[in-house]
Tab-separated table of C-alpha atoms and ligand atoms in Angstrom:
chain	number	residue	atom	x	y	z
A	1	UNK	CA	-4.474	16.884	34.094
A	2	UNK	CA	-8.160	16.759	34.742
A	3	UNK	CA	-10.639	19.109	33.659
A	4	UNK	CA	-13.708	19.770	35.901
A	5	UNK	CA	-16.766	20.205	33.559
A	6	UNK	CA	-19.433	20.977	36.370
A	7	UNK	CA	-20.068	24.713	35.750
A	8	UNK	CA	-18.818	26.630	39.208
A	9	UNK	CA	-19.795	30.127	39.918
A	10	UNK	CA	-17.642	32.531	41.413
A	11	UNK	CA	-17.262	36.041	42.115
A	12	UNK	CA	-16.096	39.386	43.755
A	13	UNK	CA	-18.266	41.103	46.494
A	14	UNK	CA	-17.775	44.493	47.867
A	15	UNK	CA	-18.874	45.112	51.538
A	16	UNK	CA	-19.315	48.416	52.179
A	17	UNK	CA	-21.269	50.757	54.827
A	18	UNK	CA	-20.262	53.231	57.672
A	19	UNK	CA	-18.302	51.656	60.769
A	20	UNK	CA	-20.019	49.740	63.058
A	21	UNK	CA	-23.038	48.860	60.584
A	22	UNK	CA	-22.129	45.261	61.156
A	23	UNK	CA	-20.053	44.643	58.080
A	24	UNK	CA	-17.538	41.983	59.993
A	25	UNK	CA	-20.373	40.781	62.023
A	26	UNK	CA	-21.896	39.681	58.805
A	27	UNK	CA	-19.379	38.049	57.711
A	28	UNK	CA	-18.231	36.035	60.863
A	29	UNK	CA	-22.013	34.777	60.682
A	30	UNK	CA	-21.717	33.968	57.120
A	31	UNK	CA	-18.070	32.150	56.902
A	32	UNK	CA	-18.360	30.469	60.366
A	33	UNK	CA	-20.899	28.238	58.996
A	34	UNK	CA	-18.237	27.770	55.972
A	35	UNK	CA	-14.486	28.332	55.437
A	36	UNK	CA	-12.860	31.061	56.838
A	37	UNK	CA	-9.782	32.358	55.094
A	38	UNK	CA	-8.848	35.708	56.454
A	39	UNK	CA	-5.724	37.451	57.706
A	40	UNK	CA	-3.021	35.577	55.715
A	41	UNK	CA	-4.159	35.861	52.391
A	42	UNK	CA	-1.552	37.210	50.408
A	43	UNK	CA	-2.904	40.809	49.217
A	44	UNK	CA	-1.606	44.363	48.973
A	45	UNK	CA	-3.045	47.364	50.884
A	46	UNK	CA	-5.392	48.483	48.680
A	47	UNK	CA	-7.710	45.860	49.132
A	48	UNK	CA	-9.007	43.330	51.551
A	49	UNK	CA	-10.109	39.838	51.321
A	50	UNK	CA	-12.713	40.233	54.469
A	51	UNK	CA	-13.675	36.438	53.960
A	52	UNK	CA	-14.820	33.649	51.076
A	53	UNK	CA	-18.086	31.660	51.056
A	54	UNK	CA	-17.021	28.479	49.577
A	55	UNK	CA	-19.557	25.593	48.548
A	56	UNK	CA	-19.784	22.481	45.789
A	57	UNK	CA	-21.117	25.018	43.603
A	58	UNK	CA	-19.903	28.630	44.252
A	59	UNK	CA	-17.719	30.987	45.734
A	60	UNK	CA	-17.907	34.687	46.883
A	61	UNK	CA	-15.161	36.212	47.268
A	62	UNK	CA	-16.198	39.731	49.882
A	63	UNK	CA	-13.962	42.207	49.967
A	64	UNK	CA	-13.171	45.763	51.802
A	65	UNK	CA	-12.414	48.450	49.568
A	66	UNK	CA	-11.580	51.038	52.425
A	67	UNK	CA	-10.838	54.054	49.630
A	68	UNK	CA	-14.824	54.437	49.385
A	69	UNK	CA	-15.213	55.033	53.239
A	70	UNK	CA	-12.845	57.997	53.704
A	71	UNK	CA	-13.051	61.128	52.990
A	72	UNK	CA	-10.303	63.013	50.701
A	73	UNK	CA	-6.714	63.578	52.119
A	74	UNK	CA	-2.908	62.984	50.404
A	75	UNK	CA	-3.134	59.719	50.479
A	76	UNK	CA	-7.127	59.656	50.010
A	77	UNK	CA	-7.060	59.542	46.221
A	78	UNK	CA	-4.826	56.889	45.759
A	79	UNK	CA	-7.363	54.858	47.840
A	80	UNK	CA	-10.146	56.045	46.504
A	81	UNK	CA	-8.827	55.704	42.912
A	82	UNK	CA	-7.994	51.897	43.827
A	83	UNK	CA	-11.323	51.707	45.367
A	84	UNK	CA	-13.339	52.956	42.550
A	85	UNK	CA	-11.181	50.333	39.680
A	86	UNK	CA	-12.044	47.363	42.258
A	87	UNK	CA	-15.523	48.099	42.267
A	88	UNK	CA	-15.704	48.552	38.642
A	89	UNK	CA	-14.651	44.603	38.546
A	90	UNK	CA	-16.809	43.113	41.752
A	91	UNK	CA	-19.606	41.421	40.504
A	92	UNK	CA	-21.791	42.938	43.196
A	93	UNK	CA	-21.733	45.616	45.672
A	94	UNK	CA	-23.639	45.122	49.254
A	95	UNK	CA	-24.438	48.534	50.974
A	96	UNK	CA	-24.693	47.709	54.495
A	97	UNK	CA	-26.989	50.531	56.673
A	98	UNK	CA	-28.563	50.544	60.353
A	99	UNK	CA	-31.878	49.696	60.886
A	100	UNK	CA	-31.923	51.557	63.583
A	101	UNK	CA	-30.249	54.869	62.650
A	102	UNK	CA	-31.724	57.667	59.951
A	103	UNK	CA	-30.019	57.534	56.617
A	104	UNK	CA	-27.487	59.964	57.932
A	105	UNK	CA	-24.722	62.445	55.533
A	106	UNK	CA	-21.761	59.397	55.820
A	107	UNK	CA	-24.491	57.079	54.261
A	108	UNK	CA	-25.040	59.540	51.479
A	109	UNK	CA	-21.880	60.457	51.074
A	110	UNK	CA	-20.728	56.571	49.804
A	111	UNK	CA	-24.631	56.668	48.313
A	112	UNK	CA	-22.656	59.091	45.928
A	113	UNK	CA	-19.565	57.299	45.188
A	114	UNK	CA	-21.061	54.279	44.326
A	115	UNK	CA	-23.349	56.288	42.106
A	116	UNK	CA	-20.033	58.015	40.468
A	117	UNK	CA	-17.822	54.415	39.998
A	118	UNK	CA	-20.175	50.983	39.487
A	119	UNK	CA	-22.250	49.914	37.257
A	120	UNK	CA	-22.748	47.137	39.025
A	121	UNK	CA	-25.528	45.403	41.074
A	122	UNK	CA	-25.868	47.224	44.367
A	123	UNK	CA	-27.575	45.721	47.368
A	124	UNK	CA	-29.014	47.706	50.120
A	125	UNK	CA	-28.818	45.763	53.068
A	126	UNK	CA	-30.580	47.223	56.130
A	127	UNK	CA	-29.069	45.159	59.369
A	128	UNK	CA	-29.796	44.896	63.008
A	129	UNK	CA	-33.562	44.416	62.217
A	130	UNK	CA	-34.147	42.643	65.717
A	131	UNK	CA	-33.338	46.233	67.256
A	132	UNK	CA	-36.641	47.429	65.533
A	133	UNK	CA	-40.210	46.577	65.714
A	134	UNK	CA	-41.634	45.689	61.808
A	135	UNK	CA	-43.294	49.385	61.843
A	136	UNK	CA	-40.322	51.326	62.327
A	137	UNK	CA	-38.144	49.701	59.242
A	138	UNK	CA	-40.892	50.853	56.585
A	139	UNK	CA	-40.046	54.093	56.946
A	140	UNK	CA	-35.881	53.545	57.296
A	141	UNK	CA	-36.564	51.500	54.032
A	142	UNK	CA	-38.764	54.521	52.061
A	143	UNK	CA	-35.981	57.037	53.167
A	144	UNK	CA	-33.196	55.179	51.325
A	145	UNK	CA	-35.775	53.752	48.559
A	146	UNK	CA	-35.094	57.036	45.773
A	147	UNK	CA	-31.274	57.464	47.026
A	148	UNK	CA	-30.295	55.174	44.074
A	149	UNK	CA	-31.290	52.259	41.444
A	150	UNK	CA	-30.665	49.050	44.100
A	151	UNK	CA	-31.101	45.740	42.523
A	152	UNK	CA	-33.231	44.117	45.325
A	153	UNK	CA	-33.537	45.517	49.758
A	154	UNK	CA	-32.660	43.056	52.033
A	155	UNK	CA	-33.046	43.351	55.622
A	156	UNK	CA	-31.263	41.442	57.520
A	157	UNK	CA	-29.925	40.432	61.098
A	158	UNK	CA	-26.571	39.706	61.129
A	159	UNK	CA	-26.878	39.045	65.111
A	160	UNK	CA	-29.585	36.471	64.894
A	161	UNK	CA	-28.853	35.358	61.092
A	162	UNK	CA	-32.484	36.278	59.854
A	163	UNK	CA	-32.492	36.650	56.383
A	164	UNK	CA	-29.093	35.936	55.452
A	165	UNK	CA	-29.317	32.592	53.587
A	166	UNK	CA	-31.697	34.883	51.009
A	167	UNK	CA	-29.233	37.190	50.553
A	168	UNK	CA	-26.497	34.228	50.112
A	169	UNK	CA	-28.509	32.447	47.711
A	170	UNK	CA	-29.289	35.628	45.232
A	171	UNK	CA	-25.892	36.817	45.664
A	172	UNK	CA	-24.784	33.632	44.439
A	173	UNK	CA	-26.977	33.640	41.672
A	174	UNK	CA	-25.480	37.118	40.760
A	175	UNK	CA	-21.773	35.290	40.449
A	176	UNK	CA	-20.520	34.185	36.937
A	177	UNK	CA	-19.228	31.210	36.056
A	178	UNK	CA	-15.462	31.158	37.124
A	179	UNK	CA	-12.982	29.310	38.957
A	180	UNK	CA	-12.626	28.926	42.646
A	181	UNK	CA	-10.126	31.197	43.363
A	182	UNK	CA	-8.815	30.421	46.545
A	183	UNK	CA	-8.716	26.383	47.782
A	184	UNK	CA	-11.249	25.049	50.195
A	185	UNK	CA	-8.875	24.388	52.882
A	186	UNK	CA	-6.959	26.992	55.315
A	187	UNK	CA	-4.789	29.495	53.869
A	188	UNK	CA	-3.627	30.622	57.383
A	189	UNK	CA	-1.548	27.036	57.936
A	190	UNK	CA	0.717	27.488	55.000
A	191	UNK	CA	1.422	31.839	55.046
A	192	UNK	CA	4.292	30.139	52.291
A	193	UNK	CA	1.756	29.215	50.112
A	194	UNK	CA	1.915	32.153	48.182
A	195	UNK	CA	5.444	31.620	47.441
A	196	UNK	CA	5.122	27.999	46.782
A	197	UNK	CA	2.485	28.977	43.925
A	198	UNK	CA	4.899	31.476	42.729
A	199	UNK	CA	7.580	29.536	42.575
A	200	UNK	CA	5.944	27.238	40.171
A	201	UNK	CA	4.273	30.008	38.026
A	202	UNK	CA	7.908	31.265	37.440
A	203	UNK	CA	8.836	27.932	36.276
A	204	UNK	CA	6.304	27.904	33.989
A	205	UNK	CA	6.651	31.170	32.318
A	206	UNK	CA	10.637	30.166	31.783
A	207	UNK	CA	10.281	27.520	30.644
A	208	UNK	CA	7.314	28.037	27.560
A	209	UNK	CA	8.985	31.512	27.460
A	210	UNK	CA	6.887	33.476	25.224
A	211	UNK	CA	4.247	30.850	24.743
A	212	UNK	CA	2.117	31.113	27.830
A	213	UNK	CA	0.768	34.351	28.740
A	214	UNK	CA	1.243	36.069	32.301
A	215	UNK	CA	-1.831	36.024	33.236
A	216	UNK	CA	-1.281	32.459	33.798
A	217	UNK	CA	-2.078	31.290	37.674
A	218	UNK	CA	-1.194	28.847	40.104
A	219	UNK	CA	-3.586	27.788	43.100
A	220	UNK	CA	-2.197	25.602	45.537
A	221	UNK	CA	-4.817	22.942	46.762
A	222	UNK	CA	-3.570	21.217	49.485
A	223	UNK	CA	-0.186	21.426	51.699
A	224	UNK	CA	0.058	19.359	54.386
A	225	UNK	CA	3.519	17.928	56.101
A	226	UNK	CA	3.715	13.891	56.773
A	227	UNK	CA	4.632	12.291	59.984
A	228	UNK	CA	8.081	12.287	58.363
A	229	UNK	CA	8.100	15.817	56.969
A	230	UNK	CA	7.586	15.319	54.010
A	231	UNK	CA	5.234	18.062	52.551
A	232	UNK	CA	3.031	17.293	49.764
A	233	UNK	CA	1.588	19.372	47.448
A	234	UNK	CA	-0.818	19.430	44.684
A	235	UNK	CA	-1.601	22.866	42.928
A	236	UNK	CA	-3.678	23.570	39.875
A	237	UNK	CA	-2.063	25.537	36.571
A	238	UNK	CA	-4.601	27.685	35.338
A	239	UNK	CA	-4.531	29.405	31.794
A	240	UNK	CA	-6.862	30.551	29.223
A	241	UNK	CA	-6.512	28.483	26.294
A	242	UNK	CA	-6.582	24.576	25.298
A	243	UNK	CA	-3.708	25.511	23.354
A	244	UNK	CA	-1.677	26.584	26.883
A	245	UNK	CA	-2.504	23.819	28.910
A	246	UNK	CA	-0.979	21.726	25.327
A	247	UNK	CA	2.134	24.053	25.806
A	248	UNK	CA	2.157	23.476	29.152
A	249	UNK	CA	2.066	19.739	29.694
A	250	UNK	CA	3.886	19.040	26.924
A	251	UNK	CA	4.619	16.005	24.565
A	252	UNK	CA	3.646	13.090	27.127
A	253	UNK	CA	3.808	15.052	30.080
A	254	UNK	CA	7.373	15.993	29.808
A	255	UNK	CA	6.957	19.939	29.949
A	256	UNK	CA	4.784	19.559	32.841
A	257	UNK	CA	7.934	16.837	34.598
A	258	UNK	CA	10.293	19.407	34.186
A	259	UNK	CA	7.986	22.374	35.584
A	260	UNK	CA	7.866	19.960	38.399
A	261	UNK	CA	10.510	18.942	39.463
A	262	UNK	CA	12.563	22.640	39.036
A	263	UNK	CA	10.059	23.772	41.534
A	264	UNK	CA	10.147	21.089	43.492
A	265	UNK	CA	13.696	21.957	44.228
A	266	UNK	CA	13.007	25.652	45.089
A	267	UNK	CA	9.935	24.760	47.263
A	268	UNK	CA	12.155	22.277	49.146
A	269	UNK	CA	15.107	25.117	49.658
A	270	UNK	CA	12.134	27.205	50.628
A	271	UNK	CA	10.233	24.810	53.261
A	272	UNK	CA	13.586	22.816	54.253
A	273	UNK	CA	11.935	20.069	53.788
A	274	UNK	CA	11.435	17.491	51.019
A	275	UNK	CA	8.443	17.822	48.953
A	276	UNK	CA	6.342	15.787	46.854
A	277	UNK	CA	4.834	17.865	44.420
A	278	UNK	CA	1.690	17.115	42.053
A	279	UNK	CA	0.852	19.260	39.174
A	280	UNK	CA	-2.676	19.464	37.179
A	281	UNK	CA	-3.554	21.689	34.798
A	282	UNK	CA	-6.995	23.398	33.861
A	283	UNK	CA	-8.634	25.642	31.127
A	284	UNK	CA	-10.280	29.082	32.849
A	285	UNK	CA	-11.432	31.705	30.879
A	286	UNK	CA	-13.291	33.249	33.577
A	287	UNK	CA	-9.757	33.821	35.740
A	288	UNK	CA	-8.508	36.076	32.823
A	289	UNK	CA	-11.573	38.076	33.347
A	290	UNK	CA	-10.602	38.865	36.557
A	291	UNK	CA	-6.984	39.629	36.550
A	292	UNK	CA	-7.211	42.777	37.624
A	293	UNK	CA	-8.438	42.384	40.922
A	294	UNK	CA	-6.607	39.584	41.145
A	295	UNK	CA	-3.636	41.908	40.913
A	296	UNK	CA	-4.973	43.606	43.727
A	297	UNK	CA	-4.380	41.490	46.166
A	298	UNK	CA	-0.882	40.422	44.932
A	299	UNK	CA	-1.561	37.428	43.177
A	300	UNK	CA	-0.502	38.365	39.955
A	301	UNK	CA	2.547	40.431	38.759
B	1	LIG	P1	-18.514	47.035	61.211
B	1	LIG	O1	-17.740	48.191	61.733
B	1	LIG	O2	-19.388	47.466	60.098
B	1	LIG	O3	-17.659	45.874	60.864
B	1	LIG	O4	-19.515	46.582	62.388
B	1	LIG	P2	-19.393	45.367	63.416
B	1	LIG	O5	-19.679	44.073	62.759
B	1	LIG	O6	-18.130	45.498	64.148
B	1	LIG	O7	-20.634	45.675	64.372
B	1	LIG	C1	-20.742	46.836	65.146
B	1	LIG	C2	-21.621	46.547	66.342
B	1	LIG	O8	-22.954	46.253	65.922
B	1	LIG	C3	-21.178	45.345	67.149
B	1	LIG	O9	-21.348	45.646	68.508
B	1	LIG	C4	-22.107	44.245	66.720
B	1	LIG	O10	-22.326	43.282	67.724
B	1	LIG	C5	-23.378	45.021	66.447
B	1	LIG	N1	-24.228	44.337	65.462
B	1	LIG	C6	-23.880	43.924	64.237
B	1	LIG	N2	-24.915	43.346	63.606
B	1	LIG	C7	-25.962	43.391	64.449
B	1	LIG	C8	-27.335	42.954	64.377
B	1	LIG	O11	-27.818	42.395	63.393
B	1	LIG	N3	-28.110	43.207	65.471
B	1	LIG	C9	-27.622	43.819	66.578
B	1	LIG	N4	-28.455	43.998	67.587
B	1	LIG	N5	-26.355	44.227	66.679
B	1	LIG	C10	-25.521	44.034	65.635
B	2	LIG	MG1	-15.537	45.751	60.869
């Protein structure tokens, strides 16, 4: 029932760039030196959680949006459409080019779309500089300088990791203050997690019925299994007002028992297992802010 008052930045990045640009090469460079939470975050189709940079202080969240890639078809504008409302909310885009390839009509063509659907800061980042000598990236840099407004050029080796802790440290700067979205730890041990935090946000909502907003969320911290089997579990209840967390633990903590302990009991039907189960409670305006992208990748309903 602890409230964290260091201020923690976090945000949304978009990744995108033609194939083979070194988009994922980037980002094994950048989250093997950190936390890598990939393939089981929970998340719909539209969008992908490529990987989140976690520190004391931050968090980026980068993400694919593979509508802006693709060229119209059926199917295309769905994408795209879901594509152009994530990018809207992403709180920058990086626009990953070769440094060793002319600005070419697939580079243009998402030069346009990101013209067309963000407002937000856009990053040119030229990689694979160690394939080119100094002289040669001027003039791959002048040919994409007038293409559109970019906040700042970075280029970059993703390979050989020049450059990247710049582009890190102003992307971070770039992040609001927020929550951390997703826990330090592993997502991929515990592919129930998702569940599990469900399971308690349902509880929640019944029992404050109309008093605590949907947009309330539940982040499981840690879930690890004893020698014994039994499973603990501590997970954070996050909502927007004072007034809800009030609500929400109740009149000496008794709301906030009985939240408990009726998800305790589905968690432990769920797991087969017995599970000790620790609740806290936290004030976030900045996760409201982001509830629709949240949505996008299933976490919210
Ligand atoms: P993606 O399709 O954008 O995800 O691109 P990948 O990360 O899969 O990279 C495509 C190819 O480019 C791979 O063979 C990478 O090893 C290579 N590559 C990526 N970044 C660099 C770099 O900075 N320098 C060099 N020399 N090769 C790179
Ligand atoms: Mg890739």
């Amino acid at each position: 029932m602890e409230e964290n008052t260091q201020t923690f930045h976090s945000g949304f990045v978009a990744i995108v760039g033609r194939p083979n640009v070194g988009k994922s090469t980037f980002l094994n460079y950048v989250i093997g030196q950190k936390v890598a939470i990939m393939s089981d975050v929970p998340q719909t189709t539209r969008n992908k959680i490529q990987g989140i940079y976690t520190t004391d202080q931050e968090q980026i969240v980068f993400i694919d949006t593979p509508g802006i890639h693709k060229a119209h078809n059926k199917l295309g504008d769905f994408m795209v459409q879901s594509a152009m409302s994530s990018l809207k909310e992403v709180d920058a885009v990086m626009f990953m080019v070769n440094a060793n390839e002319a600005r070419g009509a697939g580079d243009n063509y998402i030069i346009e779309r990101l013209k067309k659907i963000t407002d937000r800061p856009v990053y040119l980042v030229i990689n694979k500089i160690d394939l080119v000598h100094p002289d040669e990236l001027l003039p791959i840099v002048d040919s994409y300088k007038d293409a559109m407004d970019w906040t700042e050029v970075f280029p970059i080796s993703a390979l050989q990791g020049n450059n990247i802790n710049e582009l890190i440290s102003t992307l971070s700067k770039q992040m609001p203050e927020g929550p951390k979205y997703y826990p330090d730890d592993q997502i991929t041990d515990h592919p129930e997690r998702f569940v599990v935090s469900e399971l308690i946000r349902e509880k929640v909502l019944q029992l404050t019925r109309q008093e605590v907003p949907h947009s309330v969320a539940v982040v499981i911290e840690t879930m690890k299994s004893n020698d014994d089997g039994l499973v603990n579990i501590q997970a954070t209840i996050i909502v927007d007002r004072s007034s809800q967390k009030g609500i929400v633990i109740g009149k000496g903590g008794k709301m906030l028992k009985e939240i408990g302990s009726r998800a305790r009991v589905d968690i432990e039907h769920l797991l087969g297992s017995r599970v000790y189960l620790e609740l806290w409670v936290k004030v976030s305006e900045g996760w409201r802010d982001k509830q629709g992208i949240l949505q996008s990748f299933g976490y919210k309903k």
